[in-house]
Each structure stands twice: as structure tokens, then as C-alpha cells.
PDB file of C-alpha atoms in Angstrom:
ATOM      1  CA  ASN A   1     169.373 -54.521  32.154  1.00 84.00           C
ATOM      2  CA  PHE A   2     166.268 -57.356  31.633  1.00 83.00           C
ATOM      3  CA  LEU A   3     167.202 -57.177  28.066  1.00 85.00           C
ATOM      4  CA  ASP A   4     171.018 -57.220  28.178  1.00 86.00           C
ATOM      5  CA  ASN A   5     170.698 -60.202  30.472  1.00 85.00           C
ATOM      6  CA  ALA A   6     168.399 -62.096  28.309  1.00 87.00           C
ATOM      7  CA  LEU A   7     170.849 -61.558  25.291  1.00 89.00           C
ATOM      8  CA  ALA A   8     173.410 -62.875  27.272  1.00 88.00           C
ATOM      9  CA  LYS A   9     171.619 -65.956  28.229  1.00 90.00           C
ATOM     10  CA  ARG A  10     170.754 -66.599  24.461  1.00 92.00           C
ATOM     11  CA  GLN A  11     174.562 -66.678  23.898  1.00 91.00           C
ATOM     12  CA  ARG A  12     174.663 -69.572  26.510  1.00 90.00           C
ATOM     13  CA  GLU A  13     171.580 -71.132  25.471  1.00 92.00           C
ATOM     14  CA  PRO A  14     171.385 -70.835  21.615  1.00 92.00           C
ATOM     15  CA  GLY A  15     167.640 -70.597  20.344  1.00 94.00           C
ATOM     16  CA  LEU A  16     166.407 -69.096  23.363  1.00 95.00           C
ATOM     17  CA  ALA A  17     163.187 -66.971  22.363  1.00 97.00           C
ATOM     18  CA  ILE A  18     162.803 -63.527  24.346  1.00 96.00           C
ATOM     19  CA  THR A  19     159.757 -61.775  24.843  1.00 96.00           C
ATOM     20  CA  VAL A  20     158.776 -58.049  26.030  1.00 96.00           C
ATOM     21  CA  SER A  21     155.999 -56.943  26.917  1.00 97.00           C
ATOM     22  CA  PHE A  22     154.552 -53.424  28.267  1.00 96.00           C
ATOM     23  CA  GLU A  23     151.021 -52.771  29.803  1.00 95.00           C
ATOM     24  CA  ALA A  24     149.721 -49.649  31.239  1.00 94.00           C
ATOM     25  CA  GLU A  25     146.154 -48.900  32.303  1.00 90.00           C
ATOM     26  CA  ALA A  26     144.357 -47.426  35.254  1.00 87.00           C
ATOM     27  CA  GLY A  27     147.292 -46.442  37.387  1.00 84.00           C
ATOM     28  CA  ARG A  28     149.091 -49.522  36.835  1.00 91.00           C
ATOM     29  CA  VAL A  29     152.384 -49.851  34.497  1.00 94.00           C
ATOM     30  CA  GLU A  30     154.194 -53.294  33.931  1.00 96.00           C
ATOM     31  CA  LEU A  31     157.064 -54.162  31.820  1.00 96.00           C
ATOM     32  CA  ARG A  32     158.176 -57.988  31.478  1.00 96.00           C
ATOM     33  CA  SER A  33     161.138 -59.738  29.730  1.00 95.00           C
ATOM     34  CA  CYS A  34     160.567 -63.403  29.631  1.00 97.00           C
ATOM     35  CA  ASP A  35     162.594 -66.119  28.041  1.00 96.00           C
ATOM     36  CA  ASP A  36     162.039 -70.011  27.202  1.00 96.00           C
ATOM     37  CA  GLY A  37     165.187 -70.890  28.748  1.00 94.00           C
ATOM     38  CA  GLY A  38     166.478 -72.418  31.827  1.00 93.00           C
ATOM     39  CA  ALA A  39     165.260 -71.408  35.447  1.00 94.00           C
ATOM     40  CA  VAL A  40     167.389 -69.075  37.395  1.00 90.00           C
ATOM     41  CA  PRO A  41     168.900 -71.428  40.330  1.00 89.00           C
ATOM     42  CA  GLU A  42     166.897 -71.078  43.369  1.00 90.00           C
ATOM     43  CA  SER A  43     169.947 -70.223  45.466  1.00 86.00           C
ATOM     44  CA  VAL A  44     170.506 -67.154  43.159  1.00 86.00           C
ATOM     45  CA  ALA A  45     166.973 -66.078  42.720  1.00 89.00           C
ATOM     46  CA  ARG A  46     166.302 -65.907  46.413  1.00 88.00           C
ATOM     47  CA  ARG A  47     169.395 -63.281  46.611  1.00 87.00           C
ATOM     48  CA  LEU A  48     168.692 -61.284  43.314  1.00 88.00           C
ATOM     49  CA  PHE A  49     167.623 -57.732  44.076  1.00 88.00           C
ATOM     50  CA  ARG A  50     168.980 -57.731  47.767  1.00 87.00           C
ATOM     51  CA  GLU A  51     172.529 -57.949  47.012  1.00 83.00           C
ATOM     52  CA  PRO A  52     175.042 -58.125  44.419  1.00 77.00           C
ATOM     53  CA  VAL A  53     175.143 -62.165  43.071  1.00 76.00           C
ATOM     54  CA  GLU A  54     177.827 -63.632  41.603  1.00 67.00           C
ATOM     55  CA  HIS A  55     176.941 -66.942  39.539  1.00 57.00           C
ATOM     56  CA  GLU A  56     179.067 -68.337  36.778  1.00 52.00           C
ATOM     57  CA  ALA A  57     176.240 -69.588  34.951  1.00 54.00           C
ATOM     58  CA  ASP A  58     174.488 -66.257  35.038  1.00 51.00           C
ATOM     59  CA  ALA A  59     177.005 -63.751  34.615  1.00 55.00           C
ATOM     60  CA  GLY A  60     175.965 -60.343  34.751  1.00 55.00           C
ATOM     61  CA  LEU A  61     172.534 -61.048  36.499  1.00 58.00           C
ATOM     62  CA  GLY A  62     173.639 -59.826  39.968  1.00 69.00           C
ATOM     63  CA  ILE A  63     174.971 -56.373  40.035  1.00 80.00           C
ATOM     64  CA  GLY A  64     172.850 -54.931  37.574  1.00 84.00           C
ATOM     65  CA  LEU A  65     169.680 -56.060  38.864  1.00 86.00           C
ATOM     66  CA  TYR A  66     170.607 -55.277  42.465  1.00 87.00           C
ATOM     67  CA  GLN A  67     171.334 -51.671  41.155  1.00 89.00           C
ATOM     68  CA  ALA A  68     168.041 -51.527  38.886  1.00 89.00           C
ATOM     69  CA  ALA A  69     166.048 -52.688  41.937  1.00 91.00           C
ATOM     70  CA  ARG A  70     167.246 -49.872  44.128  1.00 92.00           C
ATOM     71  CA  GLN A  71     166.881 -47.178  41.559  1.00 93.00           C
ATOM     72  CA  ALA A  72     163.141 -48.353  41.201  1.00 93.00           C
ATOM     73  CA  ARG A  73     162.404 -48.500  44.578  1.00 92.00           C
ATOM     74  CA  VAL A  74     163.348 -44.845  44.764  1.00 94.00           C
ATOM     75  CA  ALA A  75     161.264 -44.025  41.886  1.00 93.00           C
ATOM     76  CA  GLY A  76     158.230 -46.033  43.221  1.00 94.00           C
ATOM     77  CA  TYR A  77     158.520 -49.218  40.989  1.00 94.00           C
ATOM     78  CA  ALA A  78     159.274 -52.797  42.248  1.00 94.00           C
ATOM     79  CA  ILE A  79     161.528 -55.310  40.194  1.00 93.00           C
ATOM     80  CA  ASP A  80     160.853 -59.155  40.604  1.00 94.00           C
ATOM     81  CA  LEU A  81     161.356 -62.530  39.392  1.00 95.00           C
ATOM     82  CA  ALA A  82     157.497 -62.974  38.167  1.00 96.00           C
ATOM     83  CA  ASP A  83     157.994 -66.577  36.834  1.00 97.00           C
ATOM     84  CA  ASN A  84     161.059 -68.928  37.260  1.00 97.00           C
ATOM     85  CA  ARG A  85     160.508 -72.293  35.754  1.00 96.00           C
ATOM     86  CA  LYS A  86     162.246 -73.839  33.089  1.00 96.00           C
ATOM     87  CA  GLY A  87     160.670 -72.604  29.765  1.00 96.00           C
ATOM     88  CA  ALA A  88     159.304 -69.700  31.706  1.00 96.00           C
ATOM     89  CA  VAL A  89     161.642 -67.113  33.042  1.00 96.00           C
ATOM     90  CA  CYS A  90     160.122 -63.501  33.457  1.00 97.00           C
ATOM     91  CA  PHE A  91     161.461 -60.263  34.958  1.00 95.00           C
ATOM     92  CA  ARG A  92     159.022 -57.640  35.814  1.00 96.00           C
ATOM     93  CA  LEU A  93     159.255 -54.039  36.347  1.00 96.00           C
ATOM     94  CA  ARG A  94     155.892 -52.595  37.787  1.00 96.00           C
ATOM     95  CA  ARG A  95     154.203 -49.985  39.515  1.00 93.00           C
ATOM     96  CA  ASP A  96     150.596 -49.821  40.610  1.00 75.00           C
ATOM     97  CA  THR A  97     149.644 -46.248  41.857  1.00 74.00           C
ATOM     98  CA  ALA A  98     146.321 -47.404  42.570  1.00 59.00           C
ATOM     99  CA  ARG A  99     147.230 -50.064  44.969  1.00 54.00           C
ATOM    100  CA  ALA A 100     150.210 -47.650  46.481  1.00 51.00           C
ATOM    101  CA  ALA A 101     147.612 -45.112  47.253  1.00 50.00           C
ATOM    102  CA  GLY A 102     145.595 -47.393  49.486  1.00 49.00           C
ATOM    103  CA  PRO A 103     141.906 -46.771  50.524  1.00 49.00           C
ATOM    104  CA  SER A 104     140.990 -43.048  50.978  1.00 46.00           C
ATOM    105  CA  SER A 105     140.222 -41.906  54.377  1.00 42.00           C
ATOM    106  CA  GLY A 106     137.337 -39.660  55.010  1.00 43.00           C
TER     107      GLY A 106
END
């Protein structure tokens, strides 16, 4: 969904650079999709992942991200908008099993 949204954004913002990164280490997994385009409007960003969002400039952002966030939570992951400023918009899927496990009790 991140990539589909970024490619749709590239159609609206020609020349948009998109980068995808994946990191996995010691119980932490993170996938990021970043672009160097315009920020997601704050009124939309506040509602992403919590409800389907309709916004003309970002067609396709809302329902897919809402559904993805629900599925991620069920699987023990979290999705968020890690960065949201002009030139640095990053969506992130992550799981930190070390943090989720919490301190051990003895």
C-alpha cells in the first residue's frame, strides 16, 4: 500500500523520488517508504490509520492505510507516518519484539 500510494503521488508530483528501506536486527523489524514530495496535510495525517480518509489530493491514502493498520495490529506490527514534512514524507511499518516483551519478571 505504501508503494502504491507513493507511485500515485508521483503522478501528481512528477520527478518525485521514492526510497524504500528494510531493517531487521535483534528483534526489531522496520520497513519504510519515503518520498521527497509534499507533506500530507495535517488534517489528513491526524486521521490516517484510525479511519478511512477521503482527501482529493491524496486519493487512495485513506482506506488502504486504515485497513493495513488494522491488519498490522492483529499481526503485532504498527504503522505510522514517521516523518511528514515537505521533502521528507515517510510511512513506517515496524515491530519491536524486544520492546513488546517488556522487562522480564523474576
